[in-house]
Protein backbone atom coordinates (compact mmCIF):
# COMPACT_ATOMS: atom_id res chain seq x y z
CA UNK A 1 0.00 0.00 0.00
CA UNK A 2 1.41 3.37 -0.98
CA UNK A 3 0.18 5.46 1.94
CA UNK A 4 0.86 9.19 1.98
CA UNK A 5 3.77 10.12 4.20
CA UNK A 6 5.87 13.26 4.75
CA UNK A 7 7.68 14.02 1.49
CA UNK A 8 10.48 16.13 2.98
CA UNK A 9 11.27 18.87 5.48
CA UNK A 10 8.89 21.83 5.72
CA UNK A 11 10.54 24.16 8.25
CA UNK A 12 12.58 24.48 11.41
CA UNK A 13 11.56 26.93 14.13
CA UNK A 14 14.09 28.27 16.63
CA UNK A 15 14.10 30.72 19.53
CA UNK A 16 15.99 33.99 19.29
CA UNK A 17 16.12 37.07 21.49
CA UNK A 18 16.14 40.03 19.13
CA UNK A 19 14.27 40.27 15.82
CA UNK A 20 16.45 43.00 14.32
CA UNK A 21 19.78 41.23 14.82
CA UNK A 22 18.10 38.04 13.57
CA UNK A 23 16.95 39.78 10.36
CA UNK A 24 20.39 41.28 9.84
CA UNK A 25 21.98 37.83 10.18
CA UNK A 26 19.57 35.60 8.23
CA UNK A 27 18.32 38.02 5.55
CA UNK A 28 21.40 40.27 5.45
CA UNK A 29 24.46 38.08 5.98
CA UNK A 30 23.06 34.69 4.86
CA UNK A 31 20.90 36.27 2.15
CA UNK A 32 17.69 34.34 2.81
CA UNK A 33 14.44 36.07 1.88
CA UNK A 34 12.24 37.32 4.70
CA UNK A 35 9.05 35.73 3.38
CA UNK A 36 6.66 36.49 6.22
CA UNK A 37 6.57 39.12 8.92
CA UNK A 38 3.88 38.11 11.38
CA UNK A 39 3.28 37.52 15.09
CA UNK A 40 3.20 34.49 17.32
CA UNK A 41 -0.25 32.83 17.20
CA UNK A 42 -0.13 32.36 20.96
CA UNK A 43 1.36 35.77 21.80
CA UNK A 44 0.68 38.58 19.31
CA UNK A 45 3.01 40.92 21.19
CA UNK A 46 5.98 38.97 19.77
CA UNK A 47 7.14 38.68 16.18
CA UNK A 48 7.26 35.43 14.26
CA UNK A 49 9.52 35.83 11.21
CA UNK A 50 9.91 33.31 8.38
CA UNK A 51 12.89 33.13 6.02
CA UNK A 52 13.14 31.07 2.84
CA UNK A 53 13.53 31.20 -0.91
CA UNK A 54 11.70 33.54 -3.29
CA UNK A 55 8.34 31.81 -2.84
CA UNK A 56 8.83 30.46 0.67
CA UNK A 57 8.89 26.93 -0.70
CA UNK A 58 8.48 24.20 1.94
CA UNK A 59 11.94 22.86 2.73
CA UNK A 60 13.52 26.31 2.42
CA UNK A 61 11.92 27.71 5.56
CA UNK A 62 13.53 28.69 8.86
CA UNK A 63 11.33 30.55 11.35
CA UNK A 64 11.97 32.27 14.68
CA UNK A 65 10.11 33.13 17.85
CA UNK A 66 11.59 36.03 19.84
CA UNK A 67 11.83 35.88 23.58
CA UNK A 68 13.61 39.11 24.61
CA UNK A 69 15.72 38.61 27.71
CA UNK A 70 14.98 34.88 27.71
CA UNK A 71 17.25 32.53 29.58
CA UNK A 72 19.57 30.84 27.16
CA UNK A 73 18.59 27.23 26.50
CA UNK A 74 20.95 24.28 26.40
CA UNK A 75 21.54 22.64 23.02
CA UNK A 76 21.49 18.90 23.66
CA UNK A 77 19.63 15.64 23.50
CA UNK A 78 15.95 15.72 22.72
CA UNK A 79 16.41 18.55 20.24
CA UNK A 80 17.19 19.47 16.67
CA UNK A 81 20.84 20.36 17.30
CA UNK A 82 21.73 22.36 14.16
CA UNK A 83 20.09 24.38 11.41
CA UNK A 84 21.73 22.78 8.38
CA UNK A 85 21.45 24.64 5.06
CA UNK A 86 22.54 23.72 1.52
CA UNK A 87 24.60 25.81 -0.92
CA UNK A 88 26.54 24.91 -4.08
CA UNK A 89 29.74 23.02 -3.23
CA UNK A 90 31.78 25.58 -5.20
CA UNK A 91 30.39 28.36 -2.98
CA UNK A 92 31.86 27.18 0.32
CA UNK A 93 35.02 29.30 -0.02
CA UNK A 94 32.78 32.33 -0.64
CA UNK A 95 30.76 31.59 2.48
CA UNK A 96 33.77 30.96 4.68
CA UNK A 97 35.37 34.25 3.62
CA UNK A 98 32.12 36.22 3.94
CA UNK A 99 31.28 34.87 7.38
CA UNK A 100 34.79 35.32 8.76
CA UNK A 101 35.03 38.86 7.35
CA UNK A 102 31.94 39.71 9.39
CA UNK A 103 33.28 38.24 12.59
CA UNK A 104 31.67 34.78 12.49
CA UNK A 105 33.94 31.91 13.58
CA UNK A 106 33.75 29.06 11.05
CA UNK A 107 34.77 25.43 11.61
CA UNK A 108 35.17 23.27 8.47
CA UNK A 109 33.88 19.69 8.64
CA UNK A 110 33.38 16.80 6.24
CA UNK A 111 30.36 14.52 6.42
CA UNK A 112 29.00 11.80 4.15
CA UNK A 113 31.18 12.98 1.24
CA UNK A 114 30.26 16.66 1.54
CA UNK A 115 32.15 19.67 2.93
CA UNK A 116 30.43 21.52 5.75
CA UNK A 117 30.96 24.92 7.39
CA UNK A 118 29.84 25.04 11.01
CA UNK A 119 29.17 28.32 12.82
CA UNK A 120 26.64 29.96 15.15
CA UNK A 121 24.09 32.73 14.83
CA UNK A 122 24.00 35.76 17.18
CA UNK A 123 21.94 33.75 19.71
CA UNK A 124 24.35 30.82 19.65
CA UNK A 125 22.12 28.56 17.54
CA UNK A 126 24.38 26.02 15.75
CA UNK A 127 24.27 26.47 11.97
CA UNK A 128 25.86 24.65 9.08
CA UNK A 129 26.19 25.23 5.35
CA UNK A 130 26.70 21.99 3.42
CA UNK A 131 28.27 22.19 -0.04
CA UNK A 132 26.11 20.12 -2.40
CA UNK A 133 26.90 18.97 -5.93
CA UNK A 134 23.32 18.82 -7.15
CA UNK A 135 20.35 20.74 -5.77
CA UNK A 136 17.73 21.91 -8.29
CA UNK A 137 16.24 24.43 -5.85
CA UNK A 138 17.08 28.03 -6.81
CA UNK A 139 18.39 30.33 -4.11
CA UNK A 140 17.14 33.85 -3.38
CA UNK A 141 19.35 36.46 -5.00
CA UNK A 142 17.44 39.56 -3.86
CA UNK A 143 19.90 40.15 -1.03
CA UNK A 144 22.76 40.65 -3.49
CA UNK A 145 24.17 37.10 -3.38
CA UNK A 146 24.73 35.56 -6.82
CA UNK A 147 22.92 32.38 -7.94
CA UNK A 148 26.30 30.60 -7.87
CA UNK A 149 26.57 31.23 -4.12
CA UNK A 150 23.02 31.54 -2.81
CA UNK A 151 21.73 29.21 -0.11
CA UNK A 152 19.06 26.82 -1.46
CA UNK A 153 17.21 25.97 1.73
CA UNK A 154 17.40 23.31 4.41
CA UNK A 155 19.73 20.39 3.83
CA UNK A 156 19.16 18.18 6.88
CA UNK A 157 17.37 18.22 10.19
CA UNK A 158 19.90 16.94 12.72
CA UNK A 159 18.28 15.26 15.72
CA UNK A 160 20.28 14.30 18.82
CA UNK A 161 18.81 11.72 21.16
CA UNK A 162 20.28 9.62 23.95
CA UNK A 163 18.84 6.42 22.51
CA UNK A 164 18.27 6.28 18.77
CA UNK A 165 16.11 3.16 18.44
CA UNK A 166 12.64 4.62 19.08
CA UNK A 167 13.31 7.71 16.92
CA UNK A 168 14.69 5.63 14.06
CA UNK A 169 11.76 3.20 14.26
CA UNK A 170 9.30 6.09 14.09
CA UNK A 171 10.99 7.51 10.99
CA UNK A 172 11.02 4.20 9.12
CA UNK A 173 7.54 3.01 10.07
CA UNK A 174 4.98 5.72 10.83
CA UNK A 175 6.78 8.44 8.86
CA UNK A 176 7.69 6.18 5.93
CA UNK A 177 11.30 7.37 5.53
CA UNK A 178 14.28 5.13 4.63
CA UNK A 179 17.73 4.67 6.13
CA UNK A 180 20.33 5.71 3.55
CA UNK A 181 23.62 5.78 5.49
CA UNK A 182 25.01 5.05 8.88
CA UNK A 183 28.39 6.23 10.10
CA UNK A 184 29.30 5.60 13.74
CA UNK A 185 26.67 7.45 15.79
CA UNK A 186 24.96 9.26 12.91
CA UNK A 187 22.24 7.65 10.76
CA UNK A 188 20.71 9.45 7.78
CA UNK A 189 17.11 8.95 6.70
CA UNK A 190 15.41 10.26 3.60
CA UNK A 191 12.01 10.61 2.02
CA UNK A 192 11.47 9.35 -1.49
CA UNK A 193 14.36 10.00 -3.86
CA UNK A 194 16.10 12.16 -1.25
CA UNK A 195 18.35 15.13 -1.87
CA UNK A 196 18.85 18.32 0.16
CA UNK A 197 15.70 19.25 2.06
CA UNK A 198 14.79 15.57 2.38
CA UNK A 199 17.24 14.37 5.03
CA UNK A 200 16.95 13.69 8.75
CA UNK A 201 20.09 12.67 10.66
CA UNK A 202 19.68 10.90 13.97
CA UNK A 203 22.68 11.15 16.29
CA UNK A 204 22.76 8.70 19.18
CA UNK A 205 24.66 10.33 22.04
CA UNK A 206 24.00 8.91 25.51
CA UNK A 207 26.46 11.42 27.02
CA UNK A 208 24.97 14.55 25.40
CA UNK A 209 23.69 17.15 27.87
CA UNK A 210 19.93 17.09 28.04
CA UNK A 211 18.61 19.90 25.89
CA UNK A 212 16.50 22.58 27.53
CA UNK A 213 14.34 25.01 25.62
CA UNK A 214 15.19 28.69 25.52
CA UNK A 215 16.95 31.28 23.42
CA UNK A 216 19.58 29.78 21.17
CA UNK A 217 17.83 26.46 20.61
CA UNK A 218 15.64 24.93 17.92
CA UNK A 219 12.03 24.61 19.09
CA UNK A 220 10.65 22.08 16.62
CA UNK A 221 10.97 20.41 13.24
CA UNK A 222 8.15 20.42 10.69
CA UNK A 223 7.84 17.77 7.98
CA UNK A 224 5.85 18.51 4.83
CA UNK A 225 2.82 16.77 3.36
CA UNK A 226 1.10 17.88 0.16
CA UNK A 227 -2.40 18.58 1.43
CA UNK A 228 -5.08 18.18 4.10
CA UNK A 229 -5.89 14.61 3.08
CA UNK A 230 -2.31 13.49 3.68
CA UNK A 231 -2.27 15.45 6.96
CA UNK A 232 -5.35 13.63 8.26
CA UNK A 233 -3.95 10.27 7.14
CA UNK A 234 -0.76 11.00 9.10
CA UNK A 235 -2.75 12.15 12.14
CA UNK A 236 -4.54 8.81 12.19
CA UNK A 237 -1.38 6.80 11.71
CA UNK A 238 0.50 8.68 14.46
CA UNK A 239 -2.38 8.20 16.89
CA UNK A 240 -2.62 4.50 15.99
CA UNK A 241 1.09 4.16 16.83
CA UNK A 242 0.39 5.39 20.37
CA UNK A 243 1.50 9.01 20.19
CA UNK A 244 -0.49 11.95 21.53
CA UNK A 245 -1.07 13.98 18.40
CA UNK A 246 -2.74 17.40 18.35
CA UNK A 247 -5.82 18.41 16.44
CA UNK A 248 -5.26 20.22 13.15
CA UNK A 249 -4.22 23.85 13.71
CA UNK A 250 -4.69 26.45 10.99
CA UNK A 251 -1.43 28.40 10.73
CA UNK A 252 -2.78 30.56 7.84
CA UNK A 253 0.13 29.55 5.53
CA UNK A 254 -0.18 25.83 6.25
CA UNK A 255 -2.20 23.53 8.49
CA UNK A 256 -0.35 21.60 11.16
CA UNK A 257 -0.46 18.76 13.62
CA UNK A 258 2.07 18.30 16.44
CA UNK A 259 3.39 15.41 18.48
CA UNK A 260 6.46 14.64 20.55
CA UNK A 261 8.61 11.72 19.47
CA UNK A 262 10.09 9.31 22.05
CA UNK A 263 13.48 11.06 22.11
CA UNK A 264 11.76 14.25 23.28
CA UNK A 265 11.73 16.27 20.04
CA UNK A 266 8.60 18.15 18.99
CA UNK A 267 7.56 17.12 15.48
CA UNK A 268 5.07 19.03 13.36
CA UNK A 269 3.52 17.94 10.07
CA UNK A 270 2.59 20.91 7.90
CA UNK A 271 0.76 21.08 4.59
CA UNK A 272 2.31 22.60 1.46
CA UNK A 273 -0.99 24.42 0.96
CA UNK A 274 -1.99 27.23 0.90
CA UNK A 275 1.53 28.74 1.11
CA UNK A 276 2.91 32.18 1.88
CA UNK A 277 1.29 34.05 -1.01
CA UNK A 278 -2.16 33.61 0.54
CA UNK A 279 -2.21 37.12 2.07
CA UNK A 280 0.31 39.13 0.01
CA UNK A 281 1.82 38.99 -3.49
CA UNK A 282 4.98 36.95 -4.04
CA UNK A 283 6.80 40.14 -5.05
CA UNK A 284 5.88 41.75 -1.71
CA UNK A 285 6.45 38.81 0.66
CA UNK A 286 7.70 39.83 4.09
CA UNK A 287 7.58 43.57 3.52
CA UNK A 288 4.60 44.38 5.74
CA UNK A 289 3.29 42.96 8.98
CA UNK A 290 0.64 40.31 8.30
CA UNK A 291 -1.60 39.37 11.20
CA UNK A 292 -3.38 36.06 11.79
CA UNK A 293 -7.11 36.44 11.17
CA UNK A 294 -8.07 36.46 14.84
CA UNK A 295 -5.82 39.46 15.54
CA UNK A 296 -6.61 41.64 12.53
CA UNK A 297 -9.18 43.78 14.33
CA UNK A 298 -6.53 44.63 16.97
CA UNK A 299 -3.89 45.73 14.48
CA UNK A 300 -3.14 49.17 15.90
CA UNK A 301 -2.81 47.83 19.46
CA UNK A 302 -0.53 45.00 18.32
CA UNK A 303 1.65 47.32 16.25
CA UNK A 304 2.09 49.55 19.30
CA UNK A 305 3.45 46.58 21.29
CA UNK A 306 5.94 45.41 18.68
CA UNK A 307 9.42 46.92 18.38
CA UNK A 308 9.97 48.65 15.04
CA UNK A 309 12.03 46.71 12.50
CA UNK A 310 14.35 47.97 9.77
CA UNK A 311 15.09 46.23 6.49
CA UNK A 312 17.99 43.81 6.75
CA UNK A 313 21.46 45.32 6.90
CA UNK A 314 23.19 45.14 3.50
CA UNK A 315 26.57 43.48 3.66
CA UNK A 316 29.20 43.91 0.96
CA UNK A 317 29.43 40.70 -1.12
ZN1 LIG B 1 6.27 25.05 13.00
Coordinates of C-alpha atoms and ligand atoms in Angstrom, one line a residue:
X1 CA 0.0 0.0 0.0
X2 CA 1.4 3.4 -1.0
X3 CA 0.2 5.5 1.9
X4 CA 0.9 9.2 2.0
X5 CA 3.8 10.1 4.2
X6 CA 5.9 13.3 4.7
X7 CA 7.7 14.0 1.5
X8 CA 10.5 16.1 3.0
X9 CA 11.3 18.9 5.5
X10 CA 8.9 21.8 5.7
X11 CA 10.5 24.2 8.3
X12 CA 12.6 24.5 11.4
X13 CA 11.6 26.9 14.1
X14 CA 14.1 28.3 16.6
X15 CA 14.1 30.7 19.5
X16 CA 16.0 34.0 19.3
X17 CA 16.1 37.1 21.5
X18 CA 16.1 40.0 19.1
X19 CA 14.3 40.3 15.8
X20 CA 16.5 43.0 14.3
X21 CA 19.8 41.2 14.8
X22 CA 18.1 38.0 13.6
X23 CA 16.9 39.8 10.4
X24 CA 20.4 41.3 9.8
X25 CA 22.0 37.8 10.2
X26 CA 19.6 35.6 8.2
X27 CA 18.3 38.0 5.6
X28 CA 21.4 40.3 5.4
X29 CA 24.5 38.1 6.0
X30 CA 23.1 34.7 4.9
X31 CA 20.9 36.3 2.2
X32 CA 17.7 34.3 2.8
X33 CA 14.4 36.1 1.9
X34 CA 12.2 37.3 4.7
X35 CA 9.0 35.7 3.4
X36 CA 6.7 36.5 6.2
X37 CA 6.6 39.1 8.9
X38 CA 3.9 38.1 11.4
X39 CA 3.3 37.5 15.1
X40 CA 3.2 34.5 17.3
X41 CA -0.2 32.8 17.2
X42 CA -0.1 32.4 21.0
X43 CA 1.4 35.8 21.8
X44 CA 0.7 38.6 19.3
X45 CA 3.0 40.9 21.2
X46 CA 6.0 39.0 19.8
X47 CA 7.1 38.7 16.2
X48 CA 7.3 35.4 14.3
X49 CA 9.5 35.8 11.2
X50 CA 9.9 33.3 8.4
X51 CA 12.9 33.1 6.0
X52 CA 13.1 31.1 2.8
X53 CA 13.5 31.2 -0.9
X54 CA 11.7 33.5 -3.3
X55 CA 8.3 31.8 -2.8
X56 CA 8.8 30.5 0.7
X57 CA 8.9 26.9 -0.7
X58 CA 8.5 24.2 1.9
X59 CA 11.9 22.9 2.7
X60 CA 13.5 26.3 2.4
X61 CA 11.9 27.7 5.6
X62 CA 13.5 28.7 8.9
X63 CA 11.3 30.5 11.4
X64 CA 12.0 32.3 14.7
X65 CA 10.1 33.1 17.8
X66 CA 11.6 36.0 19.8
X67 CA 11.8 35.9 23.6
X68 CA 13.6 39.1 24.6
X69 CA 15.7 38.6 27.7
X70 CA 15.0 34.9 27.7
X71 CA 17.3 32.5 29.6
X72 CA 19.6 30.8 27.2
X73 CA 18.6 27.2 26.5
X74 CA 21.0 24.3 26.4
X75 CA 21.5 22.6 23.0
X76 CA 21.5 18.9 23.7
X77 CA 19.6 15.6 23.5
X78 CA 15.9 15.7 22.7
X79 CA 16.4 18.6 20.2
X80 CA 17.2 19.5 16.7
X81 CA 20.8 20.4 17.3
X82 CA 21.7 22.4 14.2
X83 CA 20.1 24.4 11.4
X84 CA 21.7 22.8 8.4
X85 CA 21.5 24.6 5.1
X86 CA 22.5 23.7 1.5
X87 CA 24.6 25.8 -0.9
X88 CA 26.5 24.9 -4.1
X89 CA 29.7 23.0 -3.2
X90 CA 31.8 25.6 -5.2
X91 CA 30.4 28.4 -3.0
X92 CA 31.9 27.2 0.3
X93 CA 35.0 29.3 0.0
X94 CA 32.8 32.3 -0.6
X95 CA 30.8 31.6 2.5
X96 CA 33.8 31.0 4.7
X97 CA 35.4 34.2 3.6
X98 CA 32.1 36.2 3.9
X99 CA 31.3 34.9 7.4
X100 CA 34.8 35.3 8.8
X101 CA 35.0 38.9 7.3
X102 CA 31.9 39.7 9.4
X103 CA 33.3 38.2 12.6
X104 CA 31.7 34.8 12.5
X105 CA 33.9 31.9 13.6
X106 CA 33.7 29.1 11.0
X107 CA 34.8 25.4 11.6
X108 CA 35.2 23.3 8.5
X109 CA 33.9 19.7 8.6
X110 CA 33.4 16.8 6.2
X111 CA 30.4 14.5 6.4
X112 CA 29.0 11.8 4.2
X113 CA 31.2 13.0 1.2
X114 CA 30.3 16.7 1.5
X115 CA 32.2 19.7 2.9
X116 CA 30.4 21.5 5.7
X117 CA 31.0 24.9 7.4
X118 CA 29.8 25.0 11.0
X119 CA 29.2 28.3 12.8
X120 CA 26.6 30.0 15.2
X121 CA 24.1 32.7 14.8
X122 CA 24.0 35.8 17.2
X123 CA 21.9 33.8 19.7
X124 CA 24.3 30.8 19.6
X125 CA 22.1 28.6 17.5
X126 CA 24.4 26.0 15.8
X127 CA 24.3 26.5 12.0
X128 CA 25.9 24.7 9.1
X129 CA 26.2 25.2 5.3
X130 CA 26.7 22.0 3.4
X131 CA 28.3 22.2 0.0
X132 CA 26.1 20.1 -2.4
X133 CA 26.9 19.0 -5.9
X134 CA 23.3 18.8 -7.1
X135 CA 20.3 20.7 -5.8
X136 CA 17.7 21.9 -8.3
X137 CA 16.2 24.4 -5.8
X138 CA 17.1 28.0 -6.8
X139 CA 18.4 30.3 -4.1
X140 CA 17.1 33.8 -3.4
X141 CA 19.3 36.5 -5.0
X142 CA 17.4 39.6 -3.9
X143 CA 19.9 40.1 -1.0
X144 CA 22.8 40.6 -3.5
X145 CA 24.2 37.1 -3.4
X146 CA 24.7 35.6 -6.8
X147 CA 22.9 32.4 -7.9
X148 CA 26.3 30.6 -7.9
X149 CA 26.6 31.2 -4.1
X150 CA 23.0 31.5 -2.8
X151 CA 21.7 29.2 -0.1
X152 CA 19.1 26.8 -1.5
X153 CA 17.2 26.0 1.7
X154 CA 17.4 23.3 4.4
X155 CA 19.7 20.4 3.8
X156 CA 19.2 18.2 6.9
X157 CA 17.4 18.2 10.2
X158 CA 19.9 16.9 12.7
X159 CA 18.3 15.3 15.7
X160 CA 20.3 14.3 18.8
X161 CA 18.8 11.7 21.2
X162 CA 20.3 9.6 24.0
X163 CA 18.8 6.4 22.5
X164 CA 18.3 6.3 18.8
X165 CA 16.1 3.2 18.4
X166 CA 12.6 4.6 19.1
X167 CA 13.3 7.7 16.9
X168 CA 14.7 5.6 14.1
X169 CA 11.8 3.2 14.3
X170 CA 9.3 6.1 14.1
X171 CA 11.0 7.5 11.0
X172 CA 11.0 4.2 9.1
X173 CA 7.5 3.0 10.1
X174 CA 5.0 5.7 10.8
X175 CA 6.8 8.4 8.9
X176 CA 7.7 6.2 5.9
X177 CA 11.3 7.4 5.5
X178 CA 14.3 5.1 4.6
X179 CA 17.7 4.7 6.1
X180 CA 20.3 5.7 3.5
X181 CA 23.6 5.8 5.5
X182 CA 25.0 5.1 8.9
X183 CA 28.4 6.2 10.1
X184 CA 29.3 5.6 13.7
X185 CA 26.7 7.5 15.8
X186 CA 25.0 9.3 12.9
X187 CA 22.2 7.6 10.8
X188 CA 20.7 9.4 7.8
X189 CA 17.1 9.0 6.7
X190 CA 15.4 10.3 3.6
X191 CA 12.0 10.6 2.0
X192 CA 11.5 9.4 -1.5
X193 CA 14.4 10.0 -3.9
X194 CA 16.1 12.2 -1.2
X195 CA 18.3 15.1 -1.9
X196 CA 18.9 18.3 0.2
X197 CA 15.7 19.2 2.1
X198 CA 14.8 15.6 2.4
X199 CA 17.2 14.4 5.0
X200 CA 16.9 13.7 8.8
X201 CA 20.1 12.7 10.7
X202 CA 19.7 10.9 14.0
X203 CA 22.7 11.2 16.3
X204 CA 22.8 8.7 19.2
X205 CA 24.7 10.3 22.0
X206 CA 24.0 8.9 25.5
X207 CA 26.5 11.4 27.0
X208 CA 25.0 14.5 25.4
X209 CA 23.7 17.1 27.9
X210 CA 19.9 17.1 28.0
X211 CA 18.6 19.9 25.9
X212 CA 16.5 22.6 27.5
X213 CA 14.3 25.0 25.6
X214 CA 15.2 28.7 25.5
X215 CA 17.0 31.3 23.4
X216 CA 19.6 29.8 21.2
X217 CA 17.8 26.5 20.6
X218 CA 15.6 24.9 17.9
X219 CA 12.0 24.6 19.1
X220 CA 10.6 22.1 16.6
X221 CA 11.0 20.4 13.2
X222 CA 8.1 20.4 10.7
X223 CA 7.8 17.8 8.0
X224 CA 5.9 18.5 4.8
X225 CA 2.8 16.8 3.4
X226 CA 1.1 17.9 0.2
X227 CA -2.4 18.6 1.4
X228 CA -5.1 18.2 4.1
X229 CA -5.9 14.6 3.1
X230 CA -2.3 13.5 3.7
X231 CA -2.3 15.5 7.0
X232 CA -5.4 13.6 8.3
X233 CA -4.0 10.3 7.1
X234 CA -0.8 11.0 9.1
X235 CA -2.7 12.1 12.1
X236 CA -4.5 8.8 12.2
X237 CA -1.4 6.8 11.7
X238 CA 0.5 8.7 14.5
X239 CA -2.4 8.2 16.9
X240 CA -2.6 4.5 16.0
X241 CA 1.1 4.2 16.8
X242 CA 0.4 5.4 20.4
X243 CA 1.5 9.0 20.2
X244 CA -0.5 12.0 21.5
X245 CA -1.1 14.0 18.4
X246 CA -2.7 17.4 18.3
X247 CA -5.8 18.4 16.4
X248 CA -5.3 20.2 13.1
X249 CA -4.2 23.9 13.7
X250 CA -4.7 26.4 11.0
X251 CA -1.4 28.4 10.7
X252 CA -2.8 30.6 7.8
X253 CA 0.1 29.5 5.5
X254 CA -0.2 25.8 6.3
X255 CA -2.2 23.5 8.5
X256 CA -0.3 21.6 11.2
X257 CA -0.5 18.8 13.6
X258 CA 2.1 18.3 16.4
X259 CA 3.4 15.4 18.5
X260 CA 6.5 14.6 20.6
X261 CA 8.6 11.7 19.5
X262 CA 10.1 9.3 22.1
X263 CA 13.5 11.1 22.1
X264 CA 11.8 14.3 23.3
X265 CA 11.7 16.3 20.0
X266 CA 8.6 18.1 19.0
X267 CA 7.6 17.1 15.5
X268 CA 5.1 19.0 13.4
X269 CA 3.5 17.9 10.1
X270 CA 2.6 20.9 7.9
X271 CA 0.8 21.1 4.6
X272 CA 2.3 22.6 1.5
X273 CA -1.0 24.4 1.0
X274 CA -2.0 27.2 0.9
X275 CA 1.5 28.7 1.1
X276 CA 2.9 32.2 1.9
X277 CA 1.3 34.0 -1.0
X278 CA -2.2 33.6 0.5
X279 CA -2.2 37.1 2.1
X280 CA 0.3 39.1 0.0
X281 CA 1.8 39.0 -3.5
X282 CA 5.0 37.0 -4.0
X283 CA 6.8 40.1 -5.0
X284 CA 5.9 41.8 -1.7
X285 CA 6.4 38.8 0.7
X286 CA 7.7 39.8 4.1
X287 CA 7.6 43.6 3.5
X288 CA 4.6 44.4 5.7
X289 CA 3.3 43.0 9.0
X290 CA 0.6 40.3 8.3
X291 CA -1.6 39.4 11.2
X292 CA -3.4 36.1 11.8
X293 CA -7.1 36.4 11.2
X294 CA -8.1 36.5 14.8
X295 CA -5.8 39.5 15.5
X296 CA -6.6 41.6 12.5
X297 CA -9.2 43.8 14.3
X298 CA -6.5 44.6 17.0
X299 CA -3.9 45.7 14.5
X300 CA -3.1 49.2 15.9
X301 CA -2.8 47.8 19.5
X302 CA -0.5 45.0 18.3
X303 CA 1.7 47.3 16.3
X304 CA 2.1 49.6 19.3
X305 CA 3.4 46.6 21.3
X306 CA 5.9 45.4 18.7
X307 CA 9.4 46.9 18.4
X308 CA 10.0 48.6 15.0
X309 CA 12.0 46.7 12.5
X310 CA 14.3 48.0 9.8
X311 CA 15.1 46.2 6.5
X312 CA 18.0 43.8 6.8
X313 CA 21.5 45.3 6.9
X314 CA 23.2 45.1 3.5
X315 CA 26.6 43.5 3.7
X316 CA 29.2 43.9 1.0
X317 CA 29.4 40.7 -1.1
Ligands
LIG1 ZN1 6.3 25.1 13.0

